[in-house]
PDB file of C-alpha atoms in Angstrom:
ATOM      1  CA  UNK A   1     -53.720  54.943 135.342  1.00 43.00           C
ATOM      2  CA  UNK A   2     -51.232  55.389 132.449  1.00 41.00           C
ATOM      3  CA  UNK A   3     -52.386  54.558 128.978  1.00 42.00           C
ATOM      4  CA  UNK A   4     -50.932  51.541 127.247  1.00 42.00           C
ATOM      5  CA  UNK A   5     -48.426  52.475 124.518  1.00 43.00           C
ATOM      6  CA  UNK A   6     -47.778  49.746 121.968  1.00 45.00           C
ATOM      7  CA  UNK A   7     -44.121  49.090 121.118  1.00 44.00           C
ATOM      8  CA  UNK A   8     -42.698  50.967 118.149  1.00 41.00           C
ATOM      9  CA  UNK A   9     -41.343  48.700 115.447  1.00 44.00           C
ATOM     10  CA  UNK A  10     -37.957  49.333 113.819  1.00 41.00           C
ATOM     11  CA  UNK A  11     -39.460  50.643 110.568  1.00 42.00           C
ATOM     12  CA  UNK A  12     -41.545  53.254 112.371  1.00 42.00           C
ATOM     13  CA  UNK A  13     -38.601  54.285 114.568  1.00 40.00           C
ATOM     14  CA  UNK A  14     -36.428  54.963 111.507  1.00 41.00           C
ATOM     15  CA  UNK A  15     -39.038  57.350 110.083  1.00 40.00           C
ATOM     16  CA  UNK A  16     -39.635  59.290 113.310  1.00 42.00           C
ATOM     17  CA  UNK A  17     -38.340  62.833 113.693  1.00 40.00           C
ATOM     18  CA  UNK A  18     -37.016  63.677 117.131  1.00 39.00           C
ATOM     19  CA  UNK A  19     -37.397  67.154 118.657  1.00 41.00           C
ATOM     20  CA  UNK A  20     -34.337  69.440 118.911  1.00 42.00           C
ATOM     21  CA  UNK A  21     -32.270  69.251 122.086  1.00 39.00           C
ATOM     22  CA  UNK A  22     -31.397  72.965 122.026  1.00 39.00           C
ATOM     23  CA  UNK A  23     -32.441  76.011 119.967  1.00 40.00           C
ATOM     24  CA  UNK A  24     -29.466  75.310 117.693  1.00 35.00           C
ATOM     25  CA  UNK A  25     -30.476  71.760 116.911  1.00 38.00           C
ATOM     26  CA  UNK A  26     -33.039  71.239 114.132  1.00 40.00           C
ATOM     27  CA  UNK A  27     -35.245  68.130 114.163  1.00 42.00           C
ATOM     28  CA  UNK A  28     -33.498  65.271 112.448  1.00 43.00           C
ATOM     29  CA  UNK A  29     -33.867  61.593 111.803  1.00 45.00           C
ATOM     30  CA  UNK A  30     -32.019  59.170 114.109  1.00 46.00           C
ATOM     31  CA  UNK A  31     -28.730  57.742 112.849  1.00 49.00           C
ATOM     32  CA  UNK A  32     -28.614  54.509 110.896  1.00 54.00           C
ATOM     33  CA  UNK A  33     -26.289  53.030 113.536  1.00 68.00           C
ATOM     34  CA  UNK A  34     -25.937  53.739 117.259  1.00 81.00           C
ATOM     35  CA  UNK A  35     -23.354  56.010 118.846  1.00 87.00           C
ATOM     36  CA  UNK A  36     -20.983  53.627 120.612  1.00 90.00           C
ATOM     37  CA  UNK A  37     -19.406  54.171 124.060  1.00 92.00           C
ATOM     38  CA  UNK A  38     -16.124  56.061 123.861  1.00 95.00           C
ATOM     39  CA  UNK A  39     -15.367  57.247 127.381  1.00 96.00           C
ATOM     40  CA  UNK A  40     -13.138  54.270 128.263  1.00 96.00           C
ATOM     41  CA  UNK A  41     -10.990  54.872 125.187  1.00 97.00           C
ATOM     42  CA  UNK A  42     -10.751  58.573 126.021  1.00 97.00           C
ATOM     43  CA  UNK A  43      -9.589  57.769 129.538  1.00 97.00           C
ATOM     44  CA  UNK A  44      -6.960  55.431 128.078  1.00 98.00           C
ATOM     45  CA  UNK A  45      -5.698  58.261 125.847  1.00 98.00           C
ATOM     46  CA  UNK A  46      -5.522  60.707 128.753  1.00 98.00           C
ATOM     47  CA  UNK A  47      -3.732  58.149 130.948  1.00 98.00           C
ATOM     48  CA  UNK A  48      -1.118  57.402 128.285  1.00 97.00           C
ATOM     49  CA  UNK A  49      -0.661  61.128 127.716  1.00 97.00           C
ATOM     50  CA  UNK A  50      -0.126  61.526 131.461  1.00 97.00           C
ATOM     51  CA  UNK A  51       2.390  58.694 131.554  1.00 96.00           C
ATOM     52  CA  UNK A  52       4.243  60.254 128.656  1.00 95.00           C
ATOM     53  CA  UNK A  53       4.266  63.608 130.466  1.00 96.00           C
ATOM     54  CA  UNK A  54       5.748  61.997 133.579  1.00 96.00           C
ATOM     55  CA  UNK A  55       8.447  60.375 131.458  1.00 95.00           C
ATOM     56  CA  UNK A  56       9.136  63.771 129.900  1.00 94.00           C
ATOM     57  CA  UNK A  57       9.476  65.356 133.351  1.00 96.00           C
ATOM     58  CA  UNK A  58      12.033  62.751 134.425  1.00 96.00           C
ATOM     59  CA  UNK A  59      13.835  63.127 131.097  1.00 95.00           C
ATOM     60  CA  UNK A  60      13.923  66.876 131.621  1.00 95.00           C
ATOM     61  CA  UNK A  61      15.615  66.414 135.002  1.00 96.00           C
ATOM     62  CA  UNK A  62      18.241  64.184 133.375  1.00 96.00           C
ATOM     63  CA  UNK A  63      18.644  66.719 130.561  1.00 94.00           C
ATOM     64  CA  UNK A  64      19.248  69.592 132.999  1.00 95.00           C
ATOM     65  CA  UNK A  65      21.943  67.502 134.681  1.00 95.00           C
ATOM     66  CA  UNK A  66      23.429  66.803 131.269  1.00 94.00           C
ATOM     67  CA  UNK A  67      23.450  70.523 130.514  1.00 93.00           C
ATOM     68  CA  UNK A  68      25.465  71.160 133.657  1.00 93.00           C
ATOM     69  CA  UNK A  69      27.921  68.340 132.902  1.00 94.00           C
ATOM     70  CA  UNK A  70      28.475  69.318 129.276  1.00 92.00           C
ATOM     71  CA  UNK A  71      28.922  72.968 130.225  1.00 91.00           C
ATOM     72  CA  UNK A  72      31.481  71.873 132.831  1.00 92.00           C
ATOM     73  CA  UNK A  73      33.370  69.764 130.305  1.00 91.00           C
ATOM     74  CA  UNK A  74      33.595  72.772 128.002  1.00 89.00           C
ATOM     75  CA  UNK A  75      34.586  75.319 130.651  1.00 88.00           C
ATOM     76  CA  UNK A  76      36.726  73.214 132.993  1.00 87.00           C
ATOM     77  CA  UNK A  77      37.155  69.531 132.019  1.00 86.00           C
ATOM     78  CA  UNK A  78      39.196  68.659 135.112  1.00 84.00           C
ATOM     79  CA  UNK A  79      36.397  69.749 137.447  1.00 84.00           C
ATOM     80  CA  UNK A  80      33.871  67.205 136.091  1.00 88.00           C
ATOM     81  CA  UNK A  81      33.553  63.707 137.541  1.00 91.00           C
ATOM     82  CA  UNK A  82      33.770  61.282 134.610  1.00 91.00           C
ATOM     83  CA  UNK A  83      31.716  58.671 136.484  1.00 93.00           C
ATOM     84  CA  UNK A  84      28.892  61.228 136.757  1.00 93.00           C
ATOM     85  CA  UNK A  85      29.075  61.778 133.004  1.00 92.00           C
ATOM     86  CA  UNK A  86      28.897  58.027 132.324  1.00 94.00           C
ATOM     87  CA  UNK A  87      25.938  57.648 134.689  1.00 95.00           C
ATOM     88  CA  UNK A  88      24.144  60.512 132.995  1.00 94.00           C
ATOM     89  CA  UNK A  89      24.844  58.964 129.596  1.00 93.00           C
ATOM     90  CA  UNK A  90      23.142  55.755 130.729  1.00 95.00           C
ATOM     91  CA  UNK A  91      20.105  57.560 132.138  1.00 95.00           C
ATOM     92  CA  UNK A  92      19.902  59.784 129.067  1.00 93.00           C
ATOM     93  CA  UNK A  93      19.853  56.775 126.736  1.00 94.00           C
ATOM     94  CA  UNK A  94      17.272  54.982 128.898  1.00 95.00           C
ATOM     95  CA  UNK A  95      15.020  58.045 128.931  1.00 94.00           C
ATOM     96  CA  UNK A  96      15.190  58.127 125.141  1.00 91.00           C
ATOM     97  CA  UNK A  97      14.030  54.514 124.874  1.00 95.00           C
ATOM     98  CA  UNK A  98      11.233  54.881 127.436  1.00 96.00           C
ATOM     99  CA  UNK A  99      10.087  58.172 125.935  1.00 93.00           C
ATOM    100  CA  UNK A 100       9.882  56.609 122.474  1.00 93.00           C
ATOM    101  CA  UNK A 101       7.909  53.636 123.825  1.00 96.00           C
ATOM    102  CA  UNK A 102       5.481  55.947 125.645  1.00 95.00           C
ATOM    103  CA  UNK A 103       5.075  58.046 122.499  1.00 93.00           C
ATOM    104  CA  UNK A 104       4.289  55.004 120.321  1.00 95.00           C
ATOM    105  CA  UNK A 105       1.812  53.626 122.880  1.00 96.00           C
ATOM    106  CA  UNK A 106       0.041  56.971 123.143  1.00 96.00           C
ATOM    107  CA  UNK A 107      -0.122  57.228 119.360  1.00 95.00           C
ATOM    108  CA  UNK A 108      -1.710  53.791 119.016  1.00 96.00           C
ATOM    109  CA  UNK A 109      -4.315  54.446 121.714  1.00 97.00           C
ATOM    110  CA  UNK A 110      -5.069  57.887 120.266  1.00 97.00           C
ATOM    111  CA  UNK A 111      -5.654  56.460 116.773  1.00 96.00           C
ATOM    112  CA  UNK A 112      -7.990  53.781 118.191  1.00 97.00           C
ATOM    113  CA  UNK A 113      -9.952  56.503 119.999  1.00 97.00           C
ATOM    114  CA  UNK A 114      -9.939  58.629 116.840  1.00 97.00           C
ATOM    115  CA  UNK A 115     -11.406  55.783 114.792  1.00 96.00           C
ATOM    116  CA  UNK A 116     -14.245  55.294 117.280  1.00 96.00           C
ATOM    117  CA  UNK A 117     -14.832  59.047 117.461  1.00 96.00           C
ATOM    118  CA  UNK A 118     -15.013  59.233 113.654  1.00 95.00           C
ATOM    119  CA  UNK A 119     -17.563  56.409 113.503  1.00 93.00           C
ATOM    120  CA  UNK A 120     -19.664  58.091 116.193  1.00 93.00           C
ATOM    121  CA  UNK A 121     -19.462  61.458 114.457  1.00 91.00           C
ATOM    122  CA  UNK A 122     -20.742  59.908 111.231  1.00 90.00           C
ATOM    123  CA  UNK A 123     -23.642  58.390 113.163  1.00 89.00           C
ATOM    124  CA  UNK A 124     -24.464  61.674 114.917  1.00 86.00           C
ATOM    125  CA  UNK A 125     -24.377  63.834 111.782  1.00 82.00           C
ATOM    126  CA  UNK A 126     -24.848  61.935 108.498  1.00 80.00           C
ATOM    127  CA  UNK A 127     -22.523  64.082 106.420  1.00 83.00           C
ATOM    128  CA  UNK A 128     -19.469  63.104 104.384  1.00 81.00           C
ATOM    129  CA  UNK A 129     -16.131  63.913 106.053  1.00 87.00           C
ATOM    130  CA  UNK A 130     -13.394  65.509 103.969  1.00 86.00           C
ATOM    131  CA  UNK A 131     -10.880  62.708 104.522  1.00 88.00           C
ATOM    132  CA  UNK A 132     -11.214  58.931 104.350  1.00 87.00           C
ATOM    133  CA  UNK A 133     -10.834  56.742 107.421  1.00 89.00           C
ATOM    134  CA  UNK A 134      -7.544  55.397 106.112  1.00 90.00           C
ATOM    135  CA  UNK A 135      -6.040  58.842 106.718  1.00 90.00           C
ATOM    136  CA  UNK A 136      -6.762  58.440 110.435  1.00 90.00           C
ATOM    137  CA  UNK A 137      -3.585  56.354 110.386  1.00 91.00           C
ATOM    138  CA  UNK A 138      -1.617  57.172 107.258  1.00 92.00           C
ATOM    139  CA  UNK A 139      -2.297  60.894 107.399  1.00 92.00           C
ATOM    140  CA  UNK A 140       0.245  61.156 110.237  1.00 91.00           C
ATOM    141  CA  UNK A 141       3.126  59.727 108.195  1.00 91.00           C
ATOM    142  CA  UNK A 142       2.562  61.101 104.684  1.00 90.00           C
ATOM    143  CA  UNK A 143       5.391  63.561 103.977  1.00 89.00           C
ATOM    144  CA  UNK A 144       4.336  67.234 103.880  1.00 90.00           C
ATOM    145  CA  UNK A 145       0.613  66.355 103.918  1.00 91.00           C
ATOM    146  CA  UNK A 146       0.950  65.256 107.560  1.00 90.00           C
ATOM    147  CA  UNK A 147       1.246  68.956 108.394  1.00 92.00           C
ATOM    148  CA  UNK A 148      -2.510  69.393 107.882  1.00 91.00           C
ATOM    149  CA  UNK A 149      -4.311  66.073 107.210  1.00 93.00           C
ATOM    150  CA  UNK A 150      -4.654  64.927 110.846  1.00 94.00           C
ATOM    151  CA  UNK A 151      -6.008  68.328 111.877  1.00 94.00           C
ATOM    152  CA  UNK A 152      -8.660  68.149 109.165  1.00 93.00           C
ATOM    153  CA  UNK A 153      -9.700  64.723 110.437  1.00 94.00           C
ATOM    154  CA  UNK A 154     -10.044  66.026 114.005  1.00 95.00           C
ATOM    155  CA  UNK A 155     -11.758  69.224 112.807  1.00 93.00           C
ATOM    156  CA  UNK A 156     -14.464  67.237 111.014  1.00 92.00           C
ATOM    157  CA  UNK A 157     -15.000  64.979 114.028  1.00 94.00           C
ATOM    158  CA  UNK A 158     -15.311  68.030 116.300  1.00 93.00           C
ATOM    159  CA  UNK A 159     -17.750  69.849 114.008  1.00 90.00           C
ATOM    160  CA  UNK A 160     -20.004  66.841 113.424  1.00 89.00           C
ATOM    161  CA  UNK A 161     -20.011  65.856 117.117  1.00 89.00           C
ATOM    162  CA  UNK A 162     -21.004  69.226 118.590  1.00 83.00           C
ATOM    163  CA  UNK A 163     -23.989  71.541 117.937  1.00 75.00           C
ATOM    164  CA  UNK A 164     -23.336  74.130 115.253  1.00 68.00           C
ATOM    165  CA  UNK A 165     -24.854  77.583 114.798  1.00 59.00           C
ATOM    166  CA  UNK A 166     -26.043  77.736 112.118  1.00 56.00           C
ATOM    167  CA  UNK A 167     -26.640  73.977 111.856  1.00 58.00           C
ATOM    168  CA  UNK A 168     -24.836  71.972 109.203  1.00 64.00           C
ATOM    169  CA  UNK A 169     -26.740  71.033 106.086  1.00 57.00           C
ATOM    170  CA  UNK A 170     -26.182  67.279 105.578  1.00 59.00           C
ATOM    171  CA  UNK A 171     -27.222  67.623 101.940  1.00 55.00           C
ATOM    172  CA  UNK A 172     -24.536  70.188 101.168  1.00 57.00           C
ATOM    173  CA  UNK A 173     -21.420  68.394  99.785  1.00 52.00           C
ATOM    174  CA  UNK A 174     -18.995  71.052 101.113  1.00 59.00           C
ATOM    175  CA  UNK A 175     -20.673  71.794 104.444  1.00 63.00           C
ATOM    176  CA  UNK A 176     -17.564  70.906 106.465  1.00 72.00           C
ATOM    177  CA  UNK A 177     -15.242  73.094 104.413  1.00 66.00           C
ATOM    178  CA  UNK A 178     -17.043  76.260 105.448  1.00 66.00           C
ATOM    179  CA  UNK A 179     -17.780  75.211 109.027  1.00 69.00           C
ATOM    180  CA  UNK A 180     -16.327  77.206 111.911  1.00 75.00           C
ATOM    181  CA  UNK A 181     -13.461  75.213 113.404  1.00 80.00           C
ATOM    182  CA  UNK A 182     -12.499  74.941 117.046  1.00 86.00           C
ATOM    183  CA  UNK A 183      -9.889  77.278 118.512  1.00 92.00           C
ATOM    184  CA  UNK A 184      -8.911  74.498 120.914  1.00 96.00           C
ATOM    185  CA  UNK A 185      -8.103  72.171 118.015  1.00 96.00           C
ATOM    186  CA  UNK A 186      -6.097  74.960 116.388  1.00 96.00           C
ATOM    187  CA  UNK A 187      -4.111  75.541 119.592  1.00 97.00           C
ATOM    188  CA  UNK A 188      -3.401  71.817 120.002  1.00 97.00           C
ATOM    189  CA  UNK A 189      -2.295  71.397 116.410  1.00 96.00           C
ATOM    190  CA  UNK A 190       0.030  74.429 116.376  1.00 96.00           C
ATOM    191  CA  UNK A 191       1.737  73.356 119.606  1.00 96.00           C
ATOM    192  CA  UNK A 192       1.998  69.814 118.249  1.00 93.00           C
ATOM    193  CA  UNK A 193       3.720  71.065 115.086  1.00 93.00           C
ATOM    194  CA  UNK A 194       6.142  73.144 117.158  1.00 93.00           C
ATOM    195  CA  UNK A 195       6.814  70.328 119.634  1.00 90.00           C
ATOM    196  CA  UNK A 196       7.266  67.552 117.071  1.00 86.00           C
ATOM    197  CA  UNK A 197       8.468  69.071 113.820  1.00 85.00           C
ATOM    198  CA  UNK A 198      10.113  72.197 115.211  1.00 80.00           C
ATOM    199  CA  UNK A 199      11.991  70.417 117.980  1.00 78.00           C
ATOM    200  CA  UNK A 200      13.000  67.595 115.644  1.00 77.00           C
ATOM    201  CA  UNK A 201      14.360  70.002 113.051  1.00 78.00           C
ATOM    202  CA  UNK A 202      16.454  72.031 115.496  1.00 75.00           C
ATOM    203  CA  UNK A 203      17.637  68.928 117.357  1.00 71.00           C
ATOM    204  CA  UNK A 204      18.882  67.263 114.171  1.00 74.00           C
ATOM    205  CA  UNK A 205      20.533  70.505 113.083  1.00 71.00           C
ATOM    206  CA  UNK A 206      22.294  70.814 116.450  1.00 68.00           C
ATOM    207  CA  UNK A 207      23.596  67.259 116.674  1.00 72.00           C
ATOM    208  CA  UNK A 208      27.315  66.697 116.149  1.00 69.00           C
ATOM    209  CA  UNK A 209      30.381  64.936 117.532  1.00 76.00           C
ATOM    210  CA  UNK A 210      31.804  67.871 119.488  1.00 82.00           C
ATOM    211  CA  UNK A 211      30.781  69.168 122.920  1.00 86.00           C
ATOM    212  CA  UNK A 212      29.488  72.445 121.478  1.00 84.00           C
ATOM    213  CA  UNK A 213      26.960  70.588 119.320  1.00 84.00           C
ATOM    214  CA  UNK A 214      25.965  68.408 122.278  1.00 86.00           C
ATOM    215  CA  UNK A 215      25.385  71.502 124.401  1.00 89.00           C
ATOM    216  CA  UNK A 216      23.201  73.065 121.705  1.00 87.00           C
ATOM    217  CA  UNK A 217      21.192  69.834 121.336  1.00 86.00           C
ATOM    218  CA  UNK A 218      20.585  69.646 125.080  1.00 89.00           C
ATOM    219  CA  UNK A 219      19.467  73.276 125.193  1.00 90.00           C
ATOM    220  CA  UNK A 220      17.097  72.604 122.293  1.00 89.00           C
ATOM    221  CA  UNK A 221      15.442  69.798 124.264  1.00 89.00           C
ATOM    222  CA  UNK A 222      14.981  72.091 127.242  1.00 91.00           C
ATOM    223  CA  UNK A 223      13.615  74.998 125.191  1.00 90.00           C
ATOM    224  CA  UNK A 224      11.048  72.822 123.429  1.00 91.00           C
ATOM    225  CA  UNK A 225       9.834  71.189 126.649  1.00 92.00           C
ATOM    226  CA  UNK A 226       7.191  73.922 127.023  1.00 93.00           C
ATOM    227  CA  UNK A 227       5.411  73.272 123.692  1.00 94.00           C
ATOM    228  CA  UNK A 228       5.669  69.521 124.341  1.00 94.00           C
ATOM    229  CA  UNK A 229       3.810  69.821 127.647  1.00 96.00           C
ATOM    230  CA  UNK A 230       1.353  72.327 126.158  1.00 96.00           C
ATOM    231  CA  UNK A 231       0.553  69.969 123.268  1.00 96.00           C
ATOM    232  CA  UNK A 232      -0.003  67.135 125.763  1.00 96.00           C
ATOM    233  CA  UNK A 233      -2.477  69.123 127.839  1.00 97.00           C
ATOM    234  CA  UNK A 234      -4.320  70.477 124.806  1.00 97.00           C
ATOM    235  CA  UNK A 235      -4.553  67.003 123.248  1.00 97.00           C
ATOM    236  CA  UNK A 236      -6.175  65.705 126.435  1.00 97.00           C
ATOM    237  CA  UNK A 237      -8.658  68.606 126.365  1.00 97.00           C
ATOM    238  CA  UNK A 238      -9.578  67.940 122.729  1.00 97.00           C
ATOM    239  CA  UNK A 239     -10.137  64.251 123.456  1.00 97.00           C
ATOM    240  CA  UNK A 240     -12.299  64.946 126.506  1.00 97.00           C
ATOM    241  CA  UNK A 241     -14.382  67.659 124.818  1.00 96.00           C
ATOM    242  CA  UNK A 242     -15.228  65.454 121.832  1.00 96.00           C
ATOM    243  CA  UNK A 243     -15.861  62.500 124.146  1.00 97.00           C
ATOM    244  CA  UNK A 244     -18.208  64.502 126.376  1.00 95.00           C
ATOM    245  CA  UNK A 245     -20.167  65.701 123.354  1.00 93.00           C
ATOM    246  CA  UNK A 246     -20.540  62.197 121.926  1.00 94.00           C
ATOM    247  CA  UNK A 247     -21.385  60.612 125.273  1.00 94.00           C
ATOM    248  CA  UNK A 248     -24.059  63.264 125.882  1.00 91.00           C
ATOM    249  CA  UNK A 249     -25.551  62.540 122.477  1.00 87.00           C
ATOM    250  CA  UNK A 250     -25.378  58.801 123.086  1.00 86.00           C
ATOM    251  CA  UNK A 251     -27.171  59.200 126.416  1.00 84.00           C
ATOM    252  CA  UNK A 252     -29.871  61.358 124.844  1.00 78.00           C
ATOM    253  CA  UNK A 253     -30.142  59.003 121.847  1.00 62.00           C
ATOM    254  CA  UNK A 254     -30.834  62.006 119.649  1.00 51.00           C
ATOM    255  CA  UNK A 255     -28.514  63.053 116.786  1.00 46.00           C
ATOM    256  CA  UNK A 256     -27.215  66.575 116.317  1.00 46.00           C
ATOM    257  CA  UNK A 257     -27.495  68.353 113.032  1.00 45.00           C
TER     258      UNK A 257
END
């Protein structure tokens, strides 16, 4: 017959030390606040990323048609059906609007997920992050600094959500600066910079009123489609990896160090 175990009061629970989950996890006190569910938000991010990718695929089809039409207008204007050009113009403009809407929606959902992930990471590993929570939002739009601030935010969430070898020292004020950062986060961020900043720079440089400039702009969109899709896939992987780590810790109810 099992022995009766009296309930543990809140004060006693806060002073308990839980055993390590793996050889890399030192015993540590439980977090001051619980790790909240995050899987639903992660799924929402992945779904919006997928929707945006589908919009990009359709836009790419329209762009390839535009490439053919513009090339025809340059080489042999009389051989191109003007009604086809007008139809493509309409589809091209519509794709731009839908693509922008999908991008904004994905950005909003991603930031909401990022905020929850940051709160969970702080609960899992009680260590000060390098950037404030306000930079979860404004770090993306600050000129120049947006080239590295969002990555630092994600880096710190990744490091404090997953087991580290050697473990982080919560009492060290610069523990996150010297931590080993994820190669996956690096890959996502580099492709994001190429897809967003690189494509934007070349597209604006190529734009003009003549057909030659239009042809160059269309080719730029096609060339940068690869890093756009790569950044989408890698972003989904980063979101799911962090989510899996936090959900595993939430299920175990034991914090990582």
